[in-house]
Amino acid sequence: MITDLKDILSVNVRGMKRSAIRELLKFLGQPGLISFSGGFPAPQTFPVQELKEIIAEVMENEAAFALQYGATEGDTLLRTLLVNRYKAGGMDVSIDNMIITTASQQALDLIAKIFINRGDTVIMGLPSYLGGISAFNSYGASMIGIPMDDEGEDPNLMEDKLKELRSLGKKPKFIYLIPDFQNPAGVTMSEKRRLEIIALAHKYDVLILEDSPYRELRYEGEHQRTIYELDGTGQVILLGTFSKIFCPGFRIGWVVGHPDVLDKIVVAKQATDLCTPPFTQRIAARYIEKGYLDPKIKQIIEMYRGKRKVMLETLEEFMPKSFSWTKPEGGLFLMAKGPKEIDLNALLLDCIKNANVAYVAGDSFYCDGGGRNTCRLNFSYETEEKNREGCERLGKYLKTKV
Amino acid sequence: MITDLKDILSVNVRGMKRSAIRELLKFLGQPGLISFSGGFPAPQTFPVQELKEIIAEVMENEAAFALQYGATEGDTLLRTLLVNRYKAGGMDVSIDNMIITTASQQALDLIAKIFINRGDTVIMGLPSYLGGISAFNSYGASMIGIPMDDEGEDPNLMEDKLKELRSLGKKPKFIYLIPDFQNPAGVTMSEKRRLEIIALAHKYDVLILEDSPYRELRYEGEHQRTIYELDGTGQVILLGTFSKIFCPGFRIGWVVGHPDVLDKIVVAKQATDLCTPPFTQRIAARYIEKGYLDPKIKQIIEMYRGKRKVMLETLEEFMPKSFSWTKPEGGLFLMAKGPKEIDLNALLLDCIKNANVAYVAGDSFYCDGGGRNTCRLNFSYETEEKNREGCERLGKYLKTKV
């Protein structure tokens, strides 16, 4: 072995560390532990029967295609079906605006790769999605966090930052948003706020990266148009994925955007994995084609609506008065916030060991190192009964700490 | 849309271009075209029946696991089975030395990511594998090509370069080799040469990246021990993949290496795709477990042996006397070389249109821009009859150009 591996590591990887959430997964074998930490969909939602049928057909009829290398842009059938779904919802989009990626994480990595030079600025919310933070960090991005209110990132504070950068001769590479039931905060950006942010993006000539992994999983409130659609000028890159509405084990996502942007993503993707597995793409395409996706989404909505309700009710009953939490209109997560002095990161292992319940410490999601008094809670994975039991454990535990 | 997309692209992506091979694939719909251009395994080798059986069982017994997010390091069962295969071949390796990647291309991307700062040096052969070149290029690597002879990269010329770099206070991040039936050159590095290169690596304290996508597809000659095994000190990172011995549509590869190196790859992989699809990994694992892989490899060897034979015989019969070509002991490719003045890159489209046969222009594989008088020919994809017909077309066409 060479004398010192550390010496030859790239600058970018020196700044990278393992995801707190994924590392947490290793503690989760503890008997009886109730875990609100993963972003896992409930296994009961996996469409096992339909998949058995579809896979048998794919293997019967199109194995030579499905098992071979595929186009870097993705399976044309899948791209077409996804485009049609967006069109049916009113969006103006064609196949030239659509490519497939190996889940959204790859999209985040490729977009970071094509835009970020070390030291470049990215604007995001406080908090924001950890997968985005780690992808941008892996290219040495300098991240500026914008505080959020009930409607999303604060546009005035965002404009302050854009002005400040402009005065220094700088411009962020893009504004990164998760506007639908944000992971982790649970906040949904109102249409009014979306238009305000779009106006800022136009005024300061900045791209918007809109990450929307589960906008269809809405339990209450009104459907919001995507920032992509509201913009209409190609200044938005929109990400989607099957991980939460179909299954994550296939690792299939997509990017909607201006052809010039997609072209660069494709060039970068060629050097990254040649192509997303055609096998899983074709299965996903046939699944949509057979009309299974919409009923599945409805089923997931009903299941998670119930789980969310139980979590919210039990938090209400047991959490300390000094805690507040979001009541997300959809998605898989909510965020709880305690008094300023409580450190939920420091308490996590103790909570797992002594209260037998796990959360994700919120500071992982704050690019400025803040948020130590917050935690993310997932309601989709455990059963309603476990959600109830786990929130009771958590509330009682936290009462001993405030 | 923002005013000028070009302005905000990263430095690294400006240096990237689409793979010549993949772009070529778009011309290949021409009726009657015989293509020696892809690196595609023959669809007749795909284990369709066994896969149908295995997938049905996986869906029956372990769908909740296979369809869910998985560990970034990969499926423990698959890692264990791969480790056992290496051990059965005499290699000293444990599960701590093994991780799964989304095919070898991802491994190349991640290894480039963790080591290469813009301007860092990588040493490779002339020619070398395009996927490696494009991955390293995407991080701004400066690539130094070492001419090859019948046994591989020339160790004296390599040492000259290492000395030159040392005198400038520099060291390459690694030496990139494809020692078994190299894609594209078809050359196999002898054991003697492997030991010479290892000695250089130790002397100059440099890692070796050993990319070996199909070392089991050997048609003649003696099995060579991997550079990883011959080194034995953890100074080698060894890549493997299922793409050529199972099927590429699953996109499953692996990395064998020192735990400290794998640890960094895993950190980088987390930010890149979270995990390789557990679904396809588990299917591959069950396939190996049921003992299907070795008979499959034998079947592939017999099929490709015949195809290779036909290609070599027909080239002998029809190629211009001023051309030479490699006679690879295994793998999927050979390389033909013409007189210095012929430009096979410039002739390619004309050859496709007028001779109805395609190759890959060899200059894509030369990091120094050379090799314009070379081309890569794949013998695995077309039938024996098409290999014969295509080589006749190619030989007759080239005779009109020399």
PDB file of C-alpha atoms in Angstrom, chain A residues 29 37 89 97 104 114 116 145 147 178 205 225 252 257 264 322 350 359 394 398:
ATOM      1  CA  GLY A  29     -31.135  -3.487  14.500  1.00  0.00           C
ATOM      2  CA  SER A  37     -35.256   8.159  10.946  1.00  0.00           C
ATOM      3  CA  GLY A  89     -51.402  17.715 -15.587  1.00  0.00           C
ATOM      4  CA  ASN A  97     -37.140  18.098 -21.978  1.00  0.00           C
ATOM      5  CA  SER A 104     -32.661  11.775  -7.976  1.00  0.00           C
ATOM      6  CA  ILE A 114     -21.824  20.339 -14.627  1.00  0.00           C
ATOM      7  CA  ILE A 116     -20.039  23.774  -9.643  1.00  0.00           C
ATOM      8  CA  GLY A 145     -28.853  29.091   3.589  1.00  0.00           C
ATOM      9  CA  PRO A 147     -34.365  30.944   6.551  1.00  0.00           C
ATOM     10  CA  ILE A 178     -37.702  21.308  -2.431  1.00  0.00           C
ATOM     11  CA  ASP A 205     -30.287  35.649 -13.918  1.00  0.00           C
ATOM     12  CA  ARG A 225     -48.145  23.998  -9.998  1.00  0.00           C
ATOM     13  CA  ILE A 252     -35.098   5.484 -11.207  1.00  0.00           C
ATOM     14  CA  GLY A 257     -35.360  20.874 -18.222  1.00  0.00           C
ATOM     15  CA  LYS A 264     -24.690  18.675 -20.525  1.00  0.00           C
ATOM     16  CA  SER A 322     -41.673  24.129  24.312  1.00  0.00           C
ATOM     17  CA  ASP A 350     -29.113   8.359  24.233  1.00  0.00           C
ATOM     18  CA  TYR A 359     -35.198  10.399  14.707  1.00  0.00           C
ATOM     19  CA  LEU A 394     -40.235  10.468  22.088  1.00  0.00           C
ATOM     20  CA  LEU A 398     -37.899  14.900  25.527  1.00  0.00           C
TER      21      LEU A 398
END
